[in-house]
PDB file of C-alpha atoms and ligand atoms in Angstrom:
ATOM      1  CA  MET A   1      39.119 132.050  88.217  1.00  0.00           C
ATOM      2  CA  SER A   2      40.177 128.549  86.459  1.00  0.00           C
ATOM      3  CA  GLU A   3      39.568 127.881  83.093  1.00  0.00           C
ATOM      4  CA  PHE A   4      38.640 124.328  81.315  1.00  0.00           C
ATOM      5  CA  HIS A   5      40.751 123.230  78.685  1.00  0.00           C
ATOM      6  CA  ALA A   6      40.442 120.094  76.692  1.00  0.00           C
ATOM      7  CA  LEU A   7      44.153 118.123  75.433  1.00  0.00           C
ATOM      8  CA  VAL A   8      43.528 115.326  72.778  1.00  0.00           C
ATOM      9  CA  PRO A   9      46.064 112.856  72.036  1.00  0.00           C
ATOM     10  CA  ALA A  10      46.176 112.007  68.497  1.00  0.00           C
ATOM     11  CA  ALA A  11      49.657 110.966  67.943  1.00  0.00           C
ATOM     12  CA  GLY A  12      48.802 107.064  68.072  1.00  0.00           C
ATOM     13  CA  PHE A  13      48.842 104.463  64.757  1.00  0.00           C
ATOM     14  CA  GLY A  14      45.953 102.590  65.386  1.00  0.00           C
ATOM     15  CA  ALA A  15      47.715  99.213  65.005  1.00  0.00           C
ATOM     16  CA  ARG A  16      44.383  97.395  65.714  1.00  0.00           C
ATOM     17  CA  MET A  17      42.735  99.524  63.132  1.00  0.00           C
ATOM     18  CA  GLY A  18      45.295  97.703  60.790  1.00  0.00           C
ATOM     19  CA  ASN A  19      44.864 100.517  57.943  1.00  0.00           C
ATOM     20  CA  GLY A  20      47.783 102.024  56.217  1.00  0.00           C
ATOM     21  CA  LEU A  21      46.498 105.382  57.208  1.00  0.00           C
ATOM     22  CA  PRO A  22      46.648 106.449  61.125  1.00  0.00           C
ATOM     23  CA  LYS A  23      43.451 105.642  62.713  1.00  0.00           C
ATOM     24  CA  GLN A  24      42.462 109.620  63.526  1.00  0.00           C
ATOM     25  CA  TYR A  25      42.832 110.431  59.911  1.00  0.00           C
ATOM     26  CA  LEU A  26      40.441 107.464  58.498  1.00  0.00           C
ATOM     27  CA  PRO A  27      37.655 109.252  56.735  1.00  0.00           C
ATOM     28  CA  LEU A  28      34.414 108.972  58.852  1.00  0.00           C
ATOM     29  CA  ALA A  29      31.150 110.844  57.982  1.00  0.00           C
ATOM     30  CA  GLY A  30      33.074 113.048  55.531  1.00  0.00           C
ATOM     31  CA  LYS A  31      36.014 114.447  57.747  1.00  0.00           C
ATOM     32  CA  PRO A  32      39.042 112.856  59.266  1.00  0.00           C
ATOM     33  CA  MET A  33      38.198 111.075  62.207  1.00  0.00           C
ATOM     34  CA  VAL A  34      39.920 113.303  64.457  1.00  0.00           C
ATOM     35  CA  PHE A  35      37.497 116.396  63.264  1.00  0.00           C
ATOM     36  CA  HIS A  36      34.651 115.095  64.876  1.00  0.00           C
ATOM     37  CA  ALA A  37      36.248 115.271  68.569  1.00  0.00           C
ATOM     38  CA  LEU A  38      37.629 118.549  67.949  1.00  0.00           C
ATOM     39  CA  ASP A  39      34.792 119.788  66.686  1.00  0.00           C
ATOM     40  CA  THR A  40      32.519 119.228  69.726  1.00  0.00           C
ATOM     41  CA  LEU A  41      35.261 120.501  72.108  1.00  0.00           C
ATOM     42  CA  CYS A  42      35.778 123.622  70.158  1.00  0.00           C
ATOM     43  CA  SER A  43      32.205 124.401  69.839  1.00  0.00           C
ATOM     44  CA  CYS A  44      32.213 123.966  73.819  1.00  0.00           C
ATOM     45  CA  PRO A  45      31.673 127.636  75.120  1.00  0.00           C
ATOM     46  CA  GLU A  46      32.942 126.719  78.420  1.00  0.00           C
ATOM     47  CA  ILE A  47      36.743 125.612  76.913  1.00  0.00           C
ATOM     48  CA  SER A  48      38.765 127.904  76.360  1.00  0.00           C
ATOM     49  CA  THR A  49      41.596 126.328  74.202  1.00  0.00           C
ATOM     50  CA  VAL A  50      41.726 122.667  72.252  1.00  0.00           C
ATOM     51  CA  PHE A  51      45.592 121.275  72.426  1.00  0.00           C
ATOM     52  CA  VAL A  52      46.047 118.560  69.827  1.00  0.00           C
ATOM     53  CA  VAL A  53      48.929 116.239  70.537  1.00  0.00           C
ATOM     54  CA  LEU A  54      50.487 115.186  67.259  1.00  0.00           C
ATOM     55  CA  ALA A  55      53.566 112.614  66.284  1.00  0.00           C
ATOM     56  CA  PRO A  56      56.628 114.965  65.651  1.00  0.00           C
ATOM     57  CA  GLU A  57      56.730 113.239  62.348  1.00  0.00           C
ATOM     58  CA  ASP A  58      53.106 114.065  61.545  1.00  0.00           C
ATOM     59  CA  THR A  59      52.458 115.321  57.789  1.00  0.00           C
ATOM     60  CA  LEU A  60      48.731 114.468  57.522  1.00  0.00           C
ATOM     61  CA  PHE A  61      47.254 117.552  60.021  1.00  0.00           C
ATOM     62  CA  HIS A  62      48.101 120.093  58.011  1.00  0.00           C
ATOM     63  CA  THR A  63      46.346 118.772  54.836  1.00  0.00           C
ATOM     64  CA  TYR A  64      43.481 119.861  56.083  1.00  0.00           C
ATOM     65  CA  ASP A  65      41.899 123.020  56.610  1.00  0.00           C
ATOM     66  CA  TRP A  66      41.362 123.942  60.623  1.00  0.00           C
ATOM     67  CA  SER A  67      40.690 127.732  59.820  1.00  0.00           C
ATOM     68  CA  ARG A  68      37.001 127.272  61.003  1.00  0.00           C
ATOM     69  CA  PHE A  69      38.157 126.838  64.731  1.00  0.00           C
ATOM     70  CA  GLY A  70      40.578 129.931  64.533  1.00  0.00           C
ATOM     71  CA  ASP A  71      42.697 130.413  67.596  1.00  0.00           C
ATOM     72  CA  LYS A  72      41.001 128.380  69.945  1.00  0.00           C
ATOM     73  CA  LEU A  73      42.461 124.847  68.467  1.00  0.00           C
ATOM     74  CA  GLN A  74      46.234 124.785  68.969  1.00  0.00           C
ATOM     75  CA  PRO A  75      48.143 121.942  67.567  1.00  0.00           C
ATOM     76  CA  LEU A  76      51.423 120.532  69.370  1.00  0.00           C
ATOM     77  CA  PHE A  77      53.639 118.245  67.635  1.00  0.00           C
ATOM     78  CA  CYS A  78      55.127 116.908  70.750  1.00  0.00           C
ATOM     79  CA  GLY A  79      53.415 113.069  70.832  1.00  0.00           C
ATOM     80  CA  GLY A  80      55.526 110.688  72.522  1.00  0.00           C
ATOM     81  CA  ALA A  81      55.993 106.759  72.507  1.00  0.00           C
ATOM     82  CA  THR A  82      52.755 105.877  74.653  1.00  0.00           C
ATOM     83  CA  ARG A  83      49.460 107.840  75.007  1.00  0.00           C
ATOM     84  CA  ALA A  84      50.568 108.448  78.622  1.00  0.00           C
ATOM     85  CA  GLU A  85      53.583 110.152  77.060  1.00  0.00           C
ATOM     86  CA  SER A  86      51.689 112.045  74.621  1.00  0.00           C
ATOM     87  CA  VAL A  87      49.544 113.668  77.194  1.00  0.00           C
ATOM     88  CA  ALA A  88      52.560 114.218  79.373  1.00  0.00           C
ATOM     89  CA  ASN A  89      54.188 116.043  76.655  1.00  0.00           C
ATOM     90  CA  GLY A  90      51.433 117.896  75.865  1.00  0.00           C
ATOM     91  CA  LEU A  91      50.500 119.269  79.473  1.00  0.00           C
ATOM     92  CA  LEU A  92      54.459 120.246  79.155  1.00  0.00           C
ATOM     93  CA  VAL A  93      54.121 122.400  76.041  1.00  0.00           C
ATOM     94  CA  SER A  94      50.668 123.773  76.616  1.00  0.00           C
ATOM     95  CA  GLU A  95      51.784 125.583  79.813  1.00  0.00           C
ATOM     96  CA  LEU A  96      48.294 125.528  81.611  1.00  0.00           C
ATOM     97  CA  GLU A  97      47.812 126.928  85.237  1.00  0.00           C
ATOM     98  CA  PRO A  98      48.162 124.693  87.427  1.00  0.00           C
ATOM     99  CA  ASP A  99      44.425 125.052  88.830  1.00  0.00           C
ATOM    100  CA  ASP A 100      42.921 125.183  85.360  1.00  0.00           C
ATOM    101  CA  TRP A 101      40.949 121.894  84.388  1.00  0.00           C
ATOM    102  CA  VAL A 102      42.051 119.971  81.467  1.00  0.00           C
ATOM    103  CA  LEU A 103      39.760 117.380  79.774  1.00  0.00           C
ATOM    104  CA  VAL A 104      41.942 114.924  78.094  1.00  0.00           C
ATOM    105  CA  HIS A 105      39.802 113.109  75.410  1.00  0.00           C
ATOM    106  CA  ASP A 106      40.777 110.499  72.661  1.00  0.00           C
ATOM    107  CA  ALA A 107      41.005 111.492  69.345  1.00  0.00           C
ATOM    108  CA  ALA A 108      39.543 108.315  68.789  1.00  0.00           C
ATOM    109  CA  ARG A 109      36.285 108.877  70.291  1.00  0.00           C
ATOM    110  CA  PRO A 110      34.127 110.982  67.416  1.00  0.00           C
ATOM    111  CA  CYS A 111      30.862 110.719  68.952  1.00  0.00           C
ATOM    112  CA  LEU A 112      31.048 112.574  72.025  1.00  0.00           C
ATOM    113  CA  THR A 113      28.373 115.338  72.632  1.00  0.00           C
ATOM    114  CA  GLN A 114      27.603 118.691  74.177  1.00  0.00           C
ATOM    115  CA  ALA A 115      25.750 116.614  76.364  1.00  0.00           C
ATOM    116  CA  HIS A 116      28.091 114.579  77.432  1.00  0.00           C
ATOM    117  CA  LEU A 117      30.594 117.525  77.954  1.00  0.00           C
ATOM    118  CA  ALA A 118      27.919 119.634  79.715  1.00  0.00           C
ATOM    119  CA  LYS A 119      27.277 116.350  82.075  1.00  0.00           C
ATOM    120  CA  LEU A 120      30.916 115.818  82.968  1.00  0.00           C
ATOM    121  CA  ILE A 121      31.684 119.601  83.737  1.00  0.00           C
ATOM    122  CA  GLY A 122      28.673 120.175  85.640  1.00  0.00           C
ATOM    123  CA  GLU A 123      29.040 117.179  87.987  1.00  0.00           C
ATOM    124  CA  LEU A 124      33.113 118.052  88.309  1.00  0.00           C
ATOM    125  CA  ARG A 125      33.538 121.569  88.445  1.00  0.00           C
ATOM    126  CA  ASP A 126      33.381 121.958  92.256  1.00  0.00           C
ATOM    127  CA  ASP A 127      34.816 118.140  93.084  1.00  0.00           C
ATOM    128  CA  GLU A 128      38.201 118.044  94.880  1.00  0.00           C
ATOM    129  CA  VAL A 129      39.977 115.372  92.416  1.00  0.00           C
ATOM    130  CA  GLY A 130      38.031 115.129  89.074  1.00  0.00           C
ATOM    131  CA  GLY A 131      36.943 111.977  87.304  1.00  0.00           C
ATOM    132  CA  ILE A 132      35.974 110.784  84.028  1.00  0.00           C
ATOM    133  CA  LEU A 133      33.205 109.387  81.880  1.00  0.00           C
ATOM    134  CA  ALA A 134      32.011 105.714  82.288  1.00  0.00           C
ATOM    135  CA  VAL A 135      30.009 103.331  81.810  1.00  0.00           C
ATOM    136  CA  PRO A 136      28.437 100.403  84.245  1.00  0.00           C
ATOM    137  CA  VAL A 137      29.494  97.235  82.543  1.00  0.00           C
ATOM    138  CA  ALA A 138      26.440  95.557  80.741  1.00  0.00           C
ATOM    139  CA  ASP A 139      27.536  92.043  79.734  1.00  0.00           C
ATOM    140  CA  THR A 140      28.526  89.143  81.742  1.00  0.00           C
ATOM    141  CA  LEU A 141      32.182  88.629  82.074  1.00  0.00           C
ATOM    142  CA  LYS A 142      34.145  85.693  81.227  1.00  0.00           C
ATOM    143  CA  ARG A 143      37.717  84.926  82.243  1.00  0.00           C
ATOM    144  CA  ALA A 144      39.494  82.859  79.009  1.00  0.00           C
ATOM    145  CA  ASP A 145      42.079  80.354  79.667  1.00  0.00           C
ATOM    146  CA  THR A 146      44.765  79.820  77.245  1.00  0.00           C
ATOM    147  CA  GLY A 147      42.740  77.783  74.643  1.00  0.00           C
ATOM    148  CA  GLN A 148      39.945  80.606  74.587  1.00  0.00           C
ATOM    149  CA  ARG A 149      37.660  78.649  76.763  1.00  0.00           C
ATOM    150  CA  ILE A 150      35.857  79.718  79.889  1.00  0.00           C
ATOM    151  CA  SER A 151      37.877  79.420  82.977  1.00  0.00           C
ATOM    152  CA  CYS A 152      35.345  81.425  84.924  1.00  0.00           C
ATOM    153  CA  THR A 153      32.553  84.013  85.267  1.00  0.00           C
ATOM    154  CA  GLU A 154      33.547  87.177  86.757  1.00  0.00           C
ATOM    155  CA  GLU A 155      31.519  89.435  89.309  1.00  0.00           C
ATOM    156  CA  ARG A 156      30.198  92.308  87.470  1.00  0.00           C
ATOM    157  CA  ALA A 157      28.555  94.097  90.237  1.00  0.00           C
ATOM    158  CA  GLY A 158      30.496  97.611  90.649  1.00  0.00           C
ATOM    159  CA  LEU A 159      32.426  97.458  87.321  1.00  0.00           C
ATOM    160  CA  TRP A 160      32.558 100.267  85.199  1.00  0.00           C
ATOM    161  CA  GLN A 161      34.060 100.735  81.271  1.00  0.00           C
ATOM    162  CA  ALA A 162      36.525 104.322  81.585  1.00  0.00           C
ATOM    163  CA  GLN A 163      35.624 106.411  78.714  1.00  0.00           C
ATOM    164  CA  THR A 164      37.224 109.902  78.220  1.00  0.00           C
ATOM    165  CA  PRO A 165      36.959 112.786  78.434  1.00  0.00           C
ATOM    166  CA  GLN A 166      38.991 112.655  81.759  1.00  0.00           C
ATOM    167  CA  MET A 167      38.747 116.103  83.693  1.00  0.00           C
ATOM    168  CA  PHE A 168      41.676 116.574  86.297  1.00  0.00           C
ATOM    169  CA  ARG A 169      43.459 119.873  87.246  1.00  0.00           C
ATOM    170  CA  ALA A 170      46.711 120.588  84.981  1.00  0.00           C
ATOM    171  CA  GLY A 171      49.157 120.460  87.558  1.00  0.00           C
ATOM    172  CA  LEU A 172      47.655 117.420  89.381  1.00  0.00           C
ATOM    173  CA  LEU A 173      47.634 115.593  86.376  1.00  0.00           C
ATOM    174  CA  ALA A 174      51.120 116.475  84.882  1.00  0.00           C
ATOM    175  CA  GLN A 175      52.581 115.456  88.382  1.00  0.00           C
ATOM    176  CA  ALA A 176      50.941 112.031  88.532  1.00  0.00           C
ATOM    177  CA  LEU A 177      51.900 111.401  84.859  1.00  0.00           C
ATOM    178  CA  GLN A 178      55.236 112.238  85.984  1.00  0.00           C
ATOM    179  CA  GLN A 179      55.528 109.690  88.429  1.00  0.00           C
ATOM    180  CA  CYS A 180      53.334 106.710  86.828  1.00  0.00           C
ATOM    181  CA  SER A 181      53.822 106.783  83.083  1.00  0.00           C
ATOM    182  CA  HIS A 182      53.027 103.239  82.246  1.00  0.00           C
ATOM    183  CA  VAL A 183      49.173 103.879  82.614  1.00  0.00           C
ATOM    184  CA  THR A 184      46.644 103.561  79.940  1.00  0.00           C
ATOM    185  CA  ASP A 185      44.455 106.419  81.180  1.00  0.00           C
ATOM    186  CA  GLU A 186      44.699 109.602  82.924  1.00  0.00           C
ATOM    187  CA  ALA A 187      42.675 108.225  86.163  1.00  0.00           C
ATOM    188  CA  SER A 188      44.884 105.335  86.682  1.00  0.00           C
ATOM    189  CA  ALA A 189      48.088 107.798  87.385  1.00  0.00           C
ATOM    190  CA  ILE A 190      45.478 109.714  89.594  1.00  0.00           C
ATOM    191  CA  GLU A 191      44.523 106.832  91.686  1.00  0.00           C
ATOM    192  CA  ALA A 192      48.316 106.023  92.046  1.00  0.00           C
ATOM    193  CA  LEU A 193      48.640 109.175  94.264  1.00  0.00           C
ATOM    194  CA  GLY A 194      45.805 107.438  96.422  1.00  0.00           C
ATOM    195  CA  LEU A 195      43.139 109.761  95.216  1.00  0.00           C
ATOM    196  CA  ARG A 196      39.641 108.438  93.920  1.00  0.00           C
ATOM    197  CA  PRO A 197      38.360 109.915  90.883  1.00  0.00           C
ATOM    198  CA  LYS A 198      34.676 110.500  90.651  1.00  0.00           C
ATOM    199  CA  LEU A 199      32.836 108.022  88.055  1.00  0.00           C
ATOM    200  CA  VAL A 200      30.142 110.277  85.897  1.00  0.00           C
ATOM    201  CA  LEU A 201      27.495 108.222  84.120  1.00  0.00           C
ATOM    202  CA  SER A 202      27.890 108.373  80.428  1.00  0.00           C
ATOM    203  CA  GLU A 203      26.306 106.303  77.509  1.00  0.00           C
ATOM    204  CA  SER A 204      27.774 103.760  75.207  1.00  0.00           C
ATOM    205  CA  SER A 205      27.606 106.018  72.468  1.00  0.00           C
ATOM    206  CA  ASN A 206      30.959 107.299  73.450  1.00  0.00           C
ATOM    207  CA  PHE A 207      32.801 104.510  72.527  1.00  0.00           C
ATOM    208  CA  LYS A 208      36.241 104.413  71.334  1.00  0.00           C
ATOM    209  CA  VAL A 209      37.014 103.468  67.355  1.00  0.00           C
ATOM    210  CA  THR A 210      39.441 100.798  67.806  1.00  0.00           C
ATOM    211  CA  TYR A 211      38.649  97.765  65.126  1.00  0.00           C
ATOM    212  CA  PRO A 212      37.436  98.099  61.747  1.00  0.00           C
ATOM    213  CA  GLN A 213      33.744  97.163  62.483  1.00  0.00           C
ATOM    214  CA  ASP A 214      33.468 100.125  64.558  1.00  0.00           C
ATOM    215  CA  LEU A 215      33.885 102.464  62.122  1.00  0.00           C
ATOM    216  CA  LEU A 216      30.389 101.558  60.587  1.00  0.00           C
ATOM    217  CA  LEU A 217      28.762 102.509  64.115  1.00  0.00           C
ATOM    218  CA  ALA A 218      30.435 105.659  64.423  1.00  0.00           C
ATOM    219  CA  GLU A 219      29.078 107.092  61.118  1.00  0.00           C
ATOM    220  CA  LEU A 220      25.684 106.126  61.593  1.00  0.00           C
ATOM    221  CA  LEU A 221      25.669 107.891  64.901  1.00  0.00           C
ATOM    222  CA  LEU A 222      27.563 111.013  63.649  1.00  0.00           C
ATOM    223  CA  ASN A 223      25.044 110.970  60.645  1.00  0.00           C
ATOM    224  CA  LYS A 224      22.377 110.647  63.006  1.00  0.00           C
ATOM    225  CA  ASN A 225      23.281 113.595  65.462  1.00  0.00           C
ATOM    226  CA  ARG A 226      23.678 116.102  62.665  1.00  0.00           C
TER     227      ARG A 226
HETATM  228  N1  CTP B   1      47.739 108.241  71.465  1.00  0.00           N
HETATM  229  C1  CTP B   1      48.724 108.892  71.163  1.00  0.00           C
HETATM  230  N2  CTP B   1      50.053 108.664  71.337  1.00  0.00           N
HETATM  231  C2  CTP B   1      50.724 107.437  71.413  1.00  0.00           C
HETATM  232  C3  CTP B   1      49.280 106.568  71.342  1.00  0.00           C
HETATM  233  C4  CTP B   1      47.925 106.536  71.158  1.00  0.00           C
HETATM  234  O1  CTP B   1      48.406 110.333  71.616  1.00  0.00           O
HETATM  235  N3  CTP B   1      51.961 107.311  71.622  1.00  0.00           N
HETATM  236  C5  CTP B   1      46.238 108.758  71.290  1.00  0.00           C
HETATM  237  C6  CTP B   1      45.759 107.858  69.775  1.00  0.00           C
HETATM  238  O2  CTP B   1      45.964 108.473  68.697  1.00  0.00           O
HETATM  239  C7  CTP B   1      44.469 107.906  70.026  1.00  0.00           C
HETATM  240  C8  CTP B   1      44.258 107.720  71.773  1.00  0.00           C
HETATM  241  O3  CTP B   1      45.621 108.001  72.237  1.00  0.00           O
HETATM  242  O4  CTP B   1      43.688 109.155  69.953  1.00  0.00           O
HETATM  243  C9  CTP B   1      43.666 106.474  72.183  1.00  0.00           C
HETATM  244  O5  CTP B   1      44.075 105.055  71.785  1.00  0.00           O
HETATM  245  P1  CTP B   1      44.000 104.041  71.087  1.00  0.00           P
HETATM  246  O6  CTP B   1      42.556 104.102  70.484  1.00  0.00           O
HETATM  247  O7  CTP B   1      44.730 102.999  71.561  1.00  0.00           O
HETATM  248  O8  CTP B   1      44.847 104.359  69.815  1.00  0.00           O
HETATM  249  P2  CTP B   1      45.979 103.776  69.026  1.00  0.00           P
HETATM  250  O9  CTP B   1      47.139 103.498  70.038  1.00  0.00           O
HETATM  251  O10 CTP B   1      46.398 104.736  67.993  1.00  0.00           O
HETATM  252  O11 CTP B   1      45.647 102.372  68.388  1.00  0.00           O
HETATM  253  P3  CTP B   1      46.011 101.274  68.681  1.00  0.00           P
HETATM  254  O12 CTP B   1      46.421 100.976  70.214  1.00  0.00           O
HETATM  255  O13 CTP B   1      45.284 100.268  67.859  1.00  0.00           O
HETATM  256  O14 CTP B   1      47.306 101.227  68.121  1.00  0.00           O
HETATM  257 MG1   MG B   2      46.836 102.365  71.706  1.00  0.00          MG
END
């Protein structure tokens, strides 16, 4: 039977956050940001192993105590120059079975819940291709001109915002990322193979912490869910 594993790319710098500390280690609800996603993934009984992909020069990971997660949490110091490279390197080093499912999840989405995970796994476990958590676009979309004035209004119908986890068979995903390395998410690489990943309805609470003003919202949600 194929197993479920998680792979968390956490080898970025957080340039848009603009803090001296890499984003994944910023304090959030009393823990480094990456703790929250790792905690949720390690607490999911369906998931066998949680790999966290760190920069080769990372010196911060081992300054925290991760012993509560035991062997289920596996740090891999093989991050690359881009998110796609970090994921591809992690897949190579983790040596998963090609048929195993891998759930790739951003370290910067700390508000992921067990309910989100259960929905994703439940809807995709018998799927041919795999898929992603996503939310339909709610706001009206404007295209900007070079002077930051509105040049037109874009059609919103049928547009979704991609989140993570993104869940694919390990072998297929490794092959897809090998052939298409410039992508910003796993689904794009799978799409480039001509396949059509499923959109699994998520919630906006599973947002990506990107800018300094996102930290307060994430902290409020984490404290509420405790
Ligand atoms: N990531 C990674 N390796 C990289 C770049 C990003 O593992 N070379 C990870 C980040 O650590 C993060 C996830 O990919 O957990 C999502 O990326 P993003 O939110 O864009 O984080 P950063 O790239 O660190 O931030 P920024 O784009 O603002 O620099
Ligand atoms: Mg980035």
